[in-house]
Coordinates of C-alpha atoms in Angstrom, one line a residue:
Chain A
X1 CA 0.0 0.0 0.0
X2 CA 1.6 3.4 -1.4
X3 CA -1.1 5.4 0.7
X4 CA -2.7 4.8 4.1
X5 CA -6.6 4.7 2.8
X6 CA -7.6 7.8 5.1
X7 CA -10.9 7.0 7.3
X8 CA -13.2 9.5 9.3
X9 CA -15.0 8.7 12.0
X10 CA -18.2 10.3 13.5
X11 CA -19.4 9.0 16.7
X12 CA -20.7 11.1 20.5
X13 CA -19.1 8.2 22.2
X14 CA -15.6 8.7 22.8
X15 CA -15.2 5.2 24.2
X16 CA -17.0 3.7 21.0
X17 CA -14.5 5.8 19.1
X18 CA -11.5 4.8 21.0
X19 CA -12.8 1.3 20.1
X20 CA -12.8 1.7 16.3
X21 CA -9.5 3.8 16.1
X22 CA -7.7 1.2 17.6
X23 CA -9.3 -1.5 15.2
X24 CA -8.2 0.4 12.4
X25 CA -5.1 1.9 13.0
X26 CA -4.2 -1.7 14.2
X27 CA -5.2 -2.5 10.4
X28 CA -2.7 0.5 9.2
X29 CA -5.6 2.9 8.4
X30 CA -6.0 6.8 9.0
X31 CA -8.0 7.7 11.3
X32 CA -9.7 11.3 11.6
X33 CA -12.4 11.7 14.7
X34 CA -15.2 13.8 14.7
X35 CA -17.4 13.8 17.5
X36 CA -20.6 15.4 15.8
X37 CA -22.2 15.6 12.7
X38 CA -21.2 19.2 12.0
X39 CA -17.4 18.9 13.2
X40 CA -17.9 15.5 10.5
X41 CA -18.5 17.9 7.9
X42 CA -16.0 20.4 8.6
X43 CA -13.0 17.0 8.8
X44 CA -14.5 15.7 6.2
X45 CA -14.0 19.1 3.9
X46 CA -10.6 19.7 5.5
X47 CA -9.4 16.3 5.5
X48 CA -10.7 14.6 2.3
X49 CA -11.3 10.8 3.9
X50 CA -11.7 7.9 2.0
X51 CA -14.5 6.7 3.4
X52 CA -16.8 7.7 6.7
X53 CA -18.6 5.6 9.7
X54 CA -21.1 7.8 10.8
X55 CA -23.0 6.8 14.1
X56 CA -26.9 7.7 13.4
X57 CA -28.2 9.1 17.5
X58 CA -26.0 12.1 18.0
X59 CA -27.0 14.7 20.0
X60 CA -26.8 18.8 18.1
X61 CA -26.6 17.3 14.2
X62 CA -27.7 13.3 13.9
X63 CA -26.3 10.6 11.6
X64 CA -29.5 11.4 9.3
X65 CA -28.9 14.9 8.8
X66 CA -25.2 14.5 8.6
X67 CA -25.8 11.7 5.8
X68 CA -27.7 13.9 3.7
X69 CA -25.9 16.9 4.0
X70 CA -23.0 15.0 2.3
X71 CA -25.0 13.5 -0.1
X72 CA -26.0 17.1 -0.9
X73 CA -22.6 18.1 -1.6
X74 CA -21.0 17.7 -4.7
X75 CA -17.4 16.4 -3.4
X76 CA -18.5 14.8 0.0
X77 CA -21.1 12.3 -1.9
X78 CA -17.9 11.0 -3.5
X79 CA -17.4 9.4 0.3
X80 CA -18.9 6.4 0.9
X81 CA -20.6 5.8 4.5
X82 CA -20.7 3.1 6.5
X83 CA -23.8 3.9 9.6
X84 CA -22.3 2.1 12.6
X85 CA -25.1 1.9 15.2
X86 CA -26.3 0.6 18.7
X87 CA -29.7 0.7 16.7
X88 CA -30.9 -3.1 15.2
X89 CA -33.0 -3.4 12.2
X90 CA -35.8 -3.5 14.9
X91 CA -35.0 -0.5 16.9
X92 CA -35.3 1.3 13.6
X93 CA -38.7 0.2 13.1
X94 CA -37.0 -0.9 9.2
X95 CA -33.9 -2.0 7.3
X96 CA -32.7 1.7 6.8
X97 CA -34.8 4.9 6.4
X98 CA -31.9 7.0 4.9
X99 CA -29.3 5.8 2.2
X100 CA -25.9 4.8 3.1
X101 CA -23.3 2.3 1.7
X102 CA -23.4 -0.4 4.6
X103 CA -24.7 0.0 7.9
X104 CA -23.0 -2.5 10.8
X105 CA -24.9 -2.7 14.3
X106 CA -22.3 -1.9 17.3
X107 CA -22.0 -5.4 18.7
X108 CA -21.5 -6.6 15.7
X109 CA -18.5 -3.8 14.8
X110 CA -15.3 -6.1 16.1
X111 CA -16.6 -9.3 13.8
X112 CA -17.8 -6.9 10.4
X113 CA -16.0 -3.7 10.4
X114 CA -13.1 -4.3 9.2
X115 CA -14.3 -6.8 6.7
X116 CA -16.8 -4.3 5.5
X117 CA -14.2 -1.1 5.3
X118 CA -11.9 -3.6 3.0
X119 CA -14.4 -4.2 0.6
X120 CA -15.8 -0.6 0.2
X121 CA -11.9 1.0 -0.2
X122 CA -11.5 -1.7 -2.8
X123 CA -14.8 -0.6 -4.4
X124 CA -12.9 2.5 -4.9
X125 CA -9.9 1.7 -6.3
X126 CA -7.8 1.7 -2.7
Chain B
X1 CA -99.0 28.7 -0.6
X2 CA -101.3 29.3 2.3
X3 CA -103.5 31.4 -0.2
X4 CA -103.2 29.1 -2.4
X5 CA -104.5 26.0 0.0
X6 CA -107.4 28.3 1.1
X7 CA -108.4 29.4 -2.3
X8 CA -108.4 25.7 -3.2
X9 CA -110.8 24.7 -0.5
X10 CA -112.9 27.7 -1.1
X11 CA -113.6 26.9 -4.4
X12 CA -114.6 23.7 -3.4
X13 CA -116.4 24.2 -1.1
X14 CA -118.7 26.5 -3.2
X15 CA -118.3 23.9 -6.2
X16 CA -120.0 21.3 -3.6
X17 CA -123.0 24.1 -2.5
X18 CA -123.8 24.4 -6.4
X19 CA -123.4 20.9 -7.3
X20 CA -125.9 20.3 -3.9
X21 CA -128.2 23.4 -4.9
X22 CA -128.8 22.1 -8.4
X23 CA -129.4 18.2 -6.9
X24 CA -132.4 19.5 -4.5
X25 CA -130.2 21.9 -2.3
X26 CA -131.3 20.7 1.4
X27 CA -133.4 17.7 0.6
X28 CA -130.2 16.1 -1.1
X29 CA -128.9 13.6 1.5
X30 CA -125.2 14.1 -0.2
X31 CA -125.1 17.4 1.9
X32 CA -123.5 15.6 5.1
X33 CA -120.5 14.8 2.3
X34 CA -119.1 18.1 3.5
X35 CA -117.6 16.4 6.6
X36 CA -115.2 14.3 4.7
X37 CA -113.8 18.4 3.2
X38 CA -113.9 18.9 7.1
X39 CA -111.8 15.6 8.1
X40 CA -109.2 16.1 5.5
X41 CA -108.9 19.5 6.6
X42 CA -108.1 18.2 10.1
X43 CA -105.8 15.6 9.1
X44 CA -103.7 18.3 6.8
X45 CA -104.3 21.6 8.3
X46 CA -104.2 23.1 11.6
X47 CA -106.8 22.7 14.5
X48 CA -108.0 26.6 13.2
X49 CA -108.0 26.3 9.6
X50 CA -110.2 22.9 10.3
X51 CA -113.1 24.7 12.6
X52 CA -112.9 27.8 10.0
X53 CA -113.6 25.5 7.3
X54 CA -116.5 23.6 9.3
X55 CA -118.0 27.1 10.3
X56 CA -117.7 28.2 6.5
X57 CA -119.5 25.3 4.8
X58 CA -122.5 25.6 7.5
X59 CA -122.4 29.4 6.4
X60 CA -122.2 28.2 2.7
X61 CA -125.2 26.0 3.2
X62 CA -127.3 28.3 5.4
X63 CA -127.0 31.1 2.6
X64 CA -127.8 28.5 -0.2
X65 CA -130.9 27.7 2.1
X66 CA -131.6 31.1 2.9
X67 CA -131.5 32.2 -1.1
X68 CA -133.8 29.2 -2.2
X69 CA -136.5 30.0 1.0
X70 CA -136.6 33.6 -0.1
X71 CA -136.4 33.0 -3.7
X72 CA -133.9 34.7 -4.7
X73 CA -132.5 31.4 -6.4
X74 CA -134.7 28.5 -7.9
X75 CA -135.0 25.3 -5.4
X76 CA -134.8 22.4 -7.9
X77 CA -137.0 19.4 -6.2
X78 CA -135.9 15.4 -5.8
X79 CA -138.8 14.8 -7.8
X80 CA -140.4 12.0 -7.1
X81 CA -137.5 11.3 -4.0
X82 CA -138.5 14.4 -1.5
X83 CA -141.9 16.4 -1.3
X84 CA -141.9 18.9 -3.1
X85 CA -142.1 21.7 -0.4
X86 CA -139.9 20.0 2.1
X87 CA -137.5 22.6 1.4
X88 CA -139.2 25.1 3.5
X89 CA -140.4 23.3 6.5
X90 CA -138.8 25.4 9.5
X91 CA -138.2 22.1 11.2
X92 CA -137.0 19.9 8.4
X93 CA -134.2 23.1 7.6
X94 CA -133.3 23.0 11.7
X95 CA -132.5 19.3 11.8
X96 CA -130.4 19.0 8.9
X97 CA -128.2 22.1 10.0
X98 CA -128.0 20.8 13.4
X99 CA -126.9 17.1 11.9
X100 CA -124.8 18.9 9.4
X101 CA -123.6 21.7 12.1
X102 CA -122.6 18.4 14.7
X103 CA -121.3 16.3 12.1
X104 CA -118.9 18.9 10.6
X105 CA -117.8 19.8 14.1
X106 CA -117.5 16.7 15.7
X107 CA -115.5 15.3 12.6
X108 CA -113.2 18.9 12.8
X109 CA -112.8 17.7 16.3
X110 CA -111.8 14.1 16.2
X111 CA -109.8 14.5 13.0
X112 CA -108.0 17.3 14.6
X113 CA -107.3 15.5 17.8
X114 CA -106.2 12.8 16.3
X115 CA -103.7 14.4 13.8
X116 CA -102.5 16.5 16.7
X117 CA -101.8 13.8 19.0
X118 CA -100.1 11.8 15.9
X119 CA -98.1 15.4 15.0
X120 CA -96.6 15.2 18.7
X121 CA -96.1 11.8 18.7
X122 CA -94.2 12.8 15.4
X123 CA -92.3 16.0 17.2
X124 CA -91.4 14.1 19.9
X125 CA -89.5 11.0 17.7
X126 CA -88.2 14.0 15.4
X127 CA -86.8 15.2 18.5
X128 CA -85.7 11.8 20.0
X129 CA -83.9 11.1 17.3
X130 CA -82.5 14.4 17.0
X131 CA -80.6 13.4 20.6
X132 CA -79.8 10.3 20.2
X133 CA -77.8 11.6 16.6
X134 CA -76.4 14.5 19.0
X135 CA -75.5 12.3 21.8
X136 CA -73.8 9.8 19.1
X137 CA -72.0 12.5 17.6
X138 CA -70.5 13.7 20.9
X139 CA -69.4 9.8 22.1
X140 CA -68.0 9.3 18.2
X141 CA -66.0 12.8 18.2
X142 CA -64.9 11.6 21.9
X143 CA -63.7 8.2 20.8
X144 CA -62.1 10.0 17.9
X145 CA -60.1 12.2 20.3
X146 CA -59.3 8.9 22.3
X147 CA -58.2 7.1 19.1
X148 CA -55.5 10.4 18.8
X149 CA -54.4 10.5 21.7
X150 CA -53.5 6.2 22.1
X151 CA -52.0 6.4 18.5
X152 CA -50.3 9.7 19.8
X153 CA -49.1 7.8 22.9
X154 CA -48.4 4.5 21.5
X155 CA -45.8 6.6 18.7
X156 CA -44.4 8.1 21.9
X157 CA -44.0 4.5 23.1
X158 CA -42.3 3.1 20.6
X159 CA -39.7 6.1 20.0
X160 CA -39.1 5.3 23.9
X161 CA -38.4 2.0 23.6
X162 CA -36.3 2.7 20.2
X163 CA -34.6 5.1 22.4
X164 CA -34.2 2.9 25.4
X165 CA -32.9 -0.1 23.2
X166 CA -30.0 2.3 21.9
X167 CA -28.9 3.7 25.0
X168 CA -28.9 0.6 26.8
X169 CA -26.6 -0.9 24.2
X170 CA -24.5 1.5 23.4
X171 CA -22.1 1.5 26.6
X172 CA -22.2 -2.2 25.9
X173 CA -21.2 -2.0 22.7
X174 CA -17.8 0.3 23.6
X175 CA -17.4 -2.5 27.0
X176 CA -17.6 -5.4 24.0
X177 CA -15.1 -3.8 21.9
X178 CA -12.7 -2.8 24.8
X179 CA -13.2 -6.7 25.6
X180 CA -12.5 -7.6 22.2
X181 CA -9.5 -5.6 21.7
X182 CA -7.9 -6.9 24.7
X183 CA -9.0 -10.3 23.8
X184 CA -7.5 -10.2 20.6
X185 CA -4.1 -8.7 21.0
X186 CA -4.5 -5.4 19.8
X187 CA -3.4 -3.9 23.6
X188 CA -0.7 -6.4 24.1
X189 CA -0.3 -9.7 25.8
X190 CA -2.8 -11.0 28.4
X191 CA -2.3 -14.4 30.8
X192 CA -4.7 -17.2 30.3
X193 CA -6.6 -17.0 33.5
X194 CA -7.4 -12.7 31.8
X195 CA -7.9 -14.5 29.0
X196 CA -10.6 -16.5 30.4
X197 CA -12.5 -14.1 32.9
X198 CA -12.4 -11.4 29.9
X199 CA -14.1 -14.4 27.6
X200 CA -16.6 -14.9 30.2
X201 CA -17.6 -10.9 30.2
X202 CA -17.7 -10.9 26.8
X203 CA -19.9 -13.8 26.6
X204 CA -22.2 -12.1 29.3
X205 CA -22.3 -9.1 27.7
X206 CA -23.4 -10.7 24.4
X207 CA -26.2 -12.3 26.4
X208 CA -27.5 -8.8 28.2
X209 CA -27.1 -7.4 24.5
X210 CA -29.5 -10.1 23.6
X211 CA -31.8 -10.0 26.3
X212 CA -32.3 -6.4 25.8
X213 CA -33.4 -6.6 22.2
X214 CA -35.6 -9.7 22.9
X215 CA -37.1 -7.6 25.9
X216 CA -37.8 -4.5 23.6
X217 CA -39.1 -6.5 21.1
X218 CA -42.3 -7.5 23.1
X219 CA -43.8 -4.3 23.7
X220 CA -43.2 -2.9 20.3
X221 CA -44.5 -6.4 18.5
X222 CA -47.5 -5.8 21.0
X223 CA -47.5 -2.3 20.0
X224 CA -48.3 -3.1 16.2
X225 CA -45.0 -1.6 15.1
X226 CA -44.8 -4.3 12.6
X227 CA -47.4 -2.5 10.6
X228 CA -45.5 0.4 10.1
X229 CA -42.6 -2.1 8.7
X230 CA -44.9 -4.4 5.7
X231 CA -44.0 -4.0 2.5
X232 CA -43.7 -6.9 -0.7
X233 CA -41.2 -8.7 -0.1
X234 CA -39.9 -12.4 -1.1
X235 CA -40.2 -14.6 1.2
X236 CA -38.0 -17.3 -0.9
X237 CA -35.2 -14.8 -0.8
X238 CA -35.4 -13.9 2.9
X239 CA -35.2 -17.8 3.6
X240 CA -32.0 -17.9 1.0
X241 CA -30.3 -15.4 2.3
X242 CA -31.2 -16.3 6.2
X243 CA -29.8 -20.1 5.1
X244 CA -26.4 -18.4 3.5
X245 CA -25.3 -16.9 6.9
X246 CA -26.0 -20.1 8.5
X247 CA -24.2 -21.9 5.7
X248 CA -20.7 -21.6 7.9
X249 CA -22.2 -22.6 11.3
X250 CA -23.4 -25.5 9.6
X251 CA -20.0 -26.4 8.2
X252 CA -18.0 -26.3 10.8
X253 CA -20.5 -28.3 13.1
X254 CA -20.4 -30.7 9.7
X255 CA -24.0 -30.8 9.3
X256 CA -26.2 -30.6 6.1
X257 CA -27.9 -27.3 5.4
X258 CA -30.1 -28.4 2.8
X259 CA -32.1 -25.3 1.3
X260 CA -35.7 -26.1 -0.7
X261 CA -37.5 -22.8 -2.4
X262 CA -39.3 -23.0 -5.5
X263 CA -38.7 -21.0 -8.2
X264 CA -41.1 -17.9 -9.5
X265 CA -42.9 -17.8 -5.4
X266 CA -44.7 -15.2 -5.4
X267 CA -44.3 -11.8 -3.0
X268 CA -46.2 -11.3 0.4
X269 CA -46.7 -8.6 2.1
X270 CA -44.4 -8.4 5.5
X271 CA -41.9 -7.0 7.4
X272 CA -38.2 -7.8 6.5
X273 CA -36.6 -7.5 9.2
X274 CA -38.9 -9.5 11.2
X275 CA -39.4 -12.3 9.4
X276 CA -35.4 -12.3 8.8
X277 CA -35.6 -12.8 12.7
X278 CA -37.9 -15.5 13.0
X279 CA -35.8 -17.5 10.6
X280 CA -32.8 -17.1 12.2
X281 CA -33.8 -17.6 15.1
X282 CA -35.8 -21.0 13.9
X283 CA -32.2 -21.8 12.0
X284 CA -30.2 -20.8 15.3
X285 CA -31.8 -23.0 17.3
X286 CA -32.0 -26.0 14.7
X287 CA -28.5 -25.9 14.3
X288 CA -27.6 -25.2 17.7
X289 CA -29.9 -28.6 19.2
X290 CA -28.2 -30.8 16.6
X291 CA -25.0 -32.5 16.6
X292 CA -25.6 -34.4 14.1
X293 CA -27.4 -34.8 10.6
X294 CA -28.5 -32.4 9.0
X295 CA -30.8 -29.1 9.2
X296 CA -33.5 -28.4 6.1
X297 CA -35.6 -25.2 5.6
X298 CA -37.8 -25.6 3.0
X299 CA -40.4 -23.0 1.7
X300 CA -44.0 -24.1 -0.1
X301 CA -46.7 -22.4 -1.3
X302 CA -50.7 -22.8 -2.2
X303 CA -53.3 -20.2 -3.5
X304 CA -53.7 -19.0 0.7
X305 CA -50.5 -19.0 2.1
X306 CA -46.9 -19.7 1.9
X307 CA -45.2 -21.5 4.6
X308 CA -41.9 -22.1 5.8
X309 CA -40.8 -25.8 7.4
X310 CA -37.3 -26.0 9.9
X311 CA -36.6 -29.9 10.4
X312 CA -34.1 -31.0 12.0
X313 CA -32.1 -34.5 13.1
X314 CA -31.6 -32.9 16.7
X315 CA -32.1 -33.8 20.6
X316 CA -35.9 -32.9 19.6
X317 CA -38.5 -31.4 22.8
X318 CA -40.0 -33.9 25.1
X319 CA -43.5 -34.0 25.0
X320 CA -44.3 -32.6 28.2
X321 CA -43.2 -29.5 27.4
X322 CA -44.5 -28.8 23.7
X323 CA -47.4 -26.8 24.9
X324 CA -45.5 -24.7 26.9
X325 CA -42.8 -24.2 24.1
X326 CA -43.8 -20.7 22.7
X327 CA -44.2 -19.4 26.7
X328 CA -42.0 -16.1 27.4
X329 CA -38.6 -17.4 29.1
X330 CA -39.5 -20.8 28.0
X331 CA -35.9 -23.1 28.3
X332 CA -36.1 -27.0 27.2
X333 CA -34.6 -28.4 30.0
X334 CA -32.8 -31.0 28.0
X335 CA -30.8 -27.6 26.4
X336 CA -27.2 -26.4 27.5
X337 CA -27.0 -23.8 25.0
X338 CA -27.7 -20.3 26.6
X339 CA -30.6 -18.2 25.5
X340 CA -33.0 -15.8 26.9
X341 CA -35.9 -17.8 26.0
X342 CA -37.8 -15.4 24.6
X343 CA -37.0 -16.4 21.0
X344 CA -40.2 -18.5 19.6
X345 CA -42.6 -16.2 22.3
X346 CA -41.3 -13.4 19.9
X347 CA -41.6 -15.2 17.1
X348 CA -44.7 -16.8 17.5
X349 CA -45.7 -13.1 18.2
X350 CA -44.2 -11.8 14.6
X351 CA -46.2 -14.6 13.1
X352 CA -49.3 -13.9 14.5
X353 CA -49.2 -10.3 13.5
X354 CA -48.6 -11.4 10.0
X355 CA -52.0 -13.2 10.4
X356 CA -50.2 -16.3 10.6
X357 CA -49.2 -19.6 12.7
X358 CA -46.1 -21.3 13.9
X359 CA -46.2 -24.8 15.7
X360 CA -43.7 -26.9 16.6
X361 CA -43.5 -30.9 15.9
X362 CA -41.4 -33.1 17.6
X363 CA -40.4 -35.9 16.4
X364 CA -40.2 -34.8 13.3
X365 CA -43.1 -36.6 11.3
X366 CA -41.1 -36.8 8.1
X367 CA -38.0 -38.3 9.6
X368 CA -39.0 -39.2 13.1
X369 CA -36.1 -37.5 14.6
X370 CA -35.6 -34.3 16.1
X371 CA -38.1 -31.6 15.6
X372 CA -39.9 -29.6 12.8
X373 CA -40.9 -25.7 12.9
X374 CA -43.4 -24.6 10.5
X375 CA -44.7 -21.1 10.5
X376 CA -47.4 -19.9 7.9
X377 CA -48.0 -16.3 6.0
X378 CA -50.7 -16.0 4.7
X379 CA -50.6 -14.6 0.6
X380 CA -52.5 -11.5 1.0
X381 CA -51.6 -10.6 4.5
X382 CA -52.8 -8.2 6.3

């Protein structure tokens, strides 16, 4: 690997986060944290990431809002987005009521994620 | 119209008096046919217009009598019927006005009566009515309100419990993946005897993460949140896919996952991610209660329903306890395999609100071994 595929990660929980950095950076990816949906957009802008796991139950701006504000955007729909939640298929009611790439449920994060990131980065060429 | 009425029975009336003046004026016995004008007076019109009308034909008459006594008009005789002068016997003229006089009023009287008492009769059912349609209205527009306010409610419950279900899972979400770092090497080396007790956590972690869901699940399945989820969907392809991320479990335990769906089955309507549960949890616990053999899932359909079959080669359910089998925190107790046995309540709970049924048969009656799950859908659900 020439470049280190660059990852941003959205997520209120700072233990969840410390969780997924550690996974990924044990996997030789970048990691950028946000820990909102607005600072998401604002990394995302200043840090051009490969790819995105959003969380969807943040408090100030949400994983829904934060998802279609980059869809709305002509550079940041480039990214794709993985939703990691604590929410099931049941808690939501349905499968997904918002488009993303992937979604992976929290307990099930240490078993897919990685998996999961490997096949989208290689979707786009990385 | 009221001028219109009274002209009508005017002219009549007066038609009547000249018919009866040129048929032998008082000596024609037709004369008393001026009560039936009086009666259908009282039946249509009110108690006044009806004595009016009775006091005017008496008038009528008395001036026809009057005119033909005096002269002034011809009397035309009943020849041959009445004597010819009977027209102008005092006492003859007296007892036919009185007759006619009683007759008109008595018949004004009864007639009225009678329509009045049927008129508020009438009133009093308009008016009855009237209530009752108020009084229905008022319960309807207050079971309306009711009907808000428990759909308003119930929404607030179930965004509660969806609430609920994420916050009590996400700190045990970060404590799994703390767990699983350790666990895995990523934080460097642990001893055997960490090894273990963090295994352990992990394990009972898993099963609170479970038992949270499964607990959830009840009161929103109660809650009819399932309706809100239907949609088409393939039932054939739900079953595939279910079976495919079985497909390793199976292998590595080195049983058989056989997989029977027809071709071309047509959609039902459903929830996805409901169904997707009952099958895996139908699948889970085949392949979790067999050691050996083989597991088969096998969808059918006729014109009513579509139904999907779990059979199994496993330890199978004793008897005993087959009835009690779909019972919240129901555990076989020939089962080592940990669970919150709330599983097959839920699902039998996702079936029935699909319109649906799920029942259990152990031994299997196609191999005599183990058990068979079958739950139905039926085609046009609800």
């Amino acid at each position: 690997m020439t470049k280190k595929a660059k990852i941003l990660v959205v997520d209120d929980d700072h233990d969840f986060v410390d969780v997924v950095k550690t996974l990924l950076q044990g996997e030789s990816y970048d990691v950028v944290v946000a820990y909102n949906g607005k600072e998401g957009v604002a990394k995302a802008k200043a840090e051009n990431p490969d790819m995105m796991l959003l969380d969807i139950i943040m408090p100030e701006e949400d994983g829904f809002l934060t998802a279609d504000e980059f869809r709305k955007d002509p550079v940041l729909s480039k990214i794709p987005i993985i939703a990691v939640s604590s929410f099931s298929g049941g808690d939501m009611g349905q499968p997904f009521p918002f488009e993303v790439d992937e979604y992976i449920m929290k307990s099930t994060v240490t078993k897919d994620l990685v998996g999961k990131v490997k096949t989208h980065l290689k979707r786009k060429g990385l | 119209m009221k001028i219109y009425l009274y002209t009508n029975v005017f002219i009549d009336l007066i038609m009547l008096i000249v018919l009866i003046h040129f048929t032998g004026g008082i000596e024609n016995p037709f004369i008393f046919l001026l009560t039936l004008h009086v009666i259908l007076a009282g039946i249509g019109l009110s108690h006044k217009t009806t004595y009016f009308i009775a006091t005017v034909a008496l008038l009528l008459v008395g001036i026809m009598v009057a005119l033909e006594c005096t002269g002034l008009i011809p009397h035309i005789n009943l020849e041959g019927f009445i004597s010819p002068d009977q027209y102008k016997q005092t006492n003859y003229i007296i007892a036919i006005l009185v007759a006619l006089a009683v007759l008109l009023y008595s018949g004004a009287y009864l007639t009225t009566a009678i329509s009045g008492e049927l008129r508020k009769r009438q009133r009093q059912v308009v008016t009855l009515t009237q209530q009752i349609l108020a009084e229905k209205e008022a319960e309807l527009d207050v079971s309306a309100r009711e009907i808000d306010k428990l759909e308003e409610e119930k929404k607030r419950f179930l965004s509660f419990l969806g609430m609920a279900a994420h916050d009590l899972k996400a700190p045990l979400a970060a404590i799994q993946g703390f767990l699983w770092l350790i666990l895995t090497g990523y934080t460097g080396k642990i001893t055997d005897k960490q090894r273990d007790m963090l295994d352990r956590s992990s394990r009972r972690i898993n099963d609170l993460v479970n038992l949270i869901s499964d607990l959830l699940d009840i009161p929103r399945i109660e809650a009819g949140q399932l309706v809100q989820e239907m949609k088409e969907i393939s039932l054939g392809e739900l079953v595939k896919h279910c079976a495919d991320d079985f497909s390793t479990v199976a292998k590595e335990k080195g049983l058989d996952l056989n997989v029977e769906v027809p071709e071309n089955i047509r959609k039902i309507k459903g929830s996805d991610v409901r169904l997707r549960q009952v099958i895996t949890n139908l699948l889970s616990n085949a392949l979790n209660y067999t050691l050996w053999g083989s597991v088969t899932i096998r969808l059918t359909e006729t014109e009513s329903e579509q139904r999907v079959e779990v059979m199994d080669t496993g330890i199978g359910i004793p008897p005993q306890e087959l009835p009690r089998l779909f019972n919240d925190f129901f555990r076989g107790s020939n089962v080592s395999v940990k669970g919150t046995g709330l599983g097959l309540a839920i699902s039998k709970r996702i079936i029935e609100a699909h319109g649906g049924k799920i029942w259990v048969e152990s031994p299997c009656p196609e191999t005599n071994k183990g058990s068979k799950f079958t739950f139905t859908i039926p085609s046009k659900s609800r």
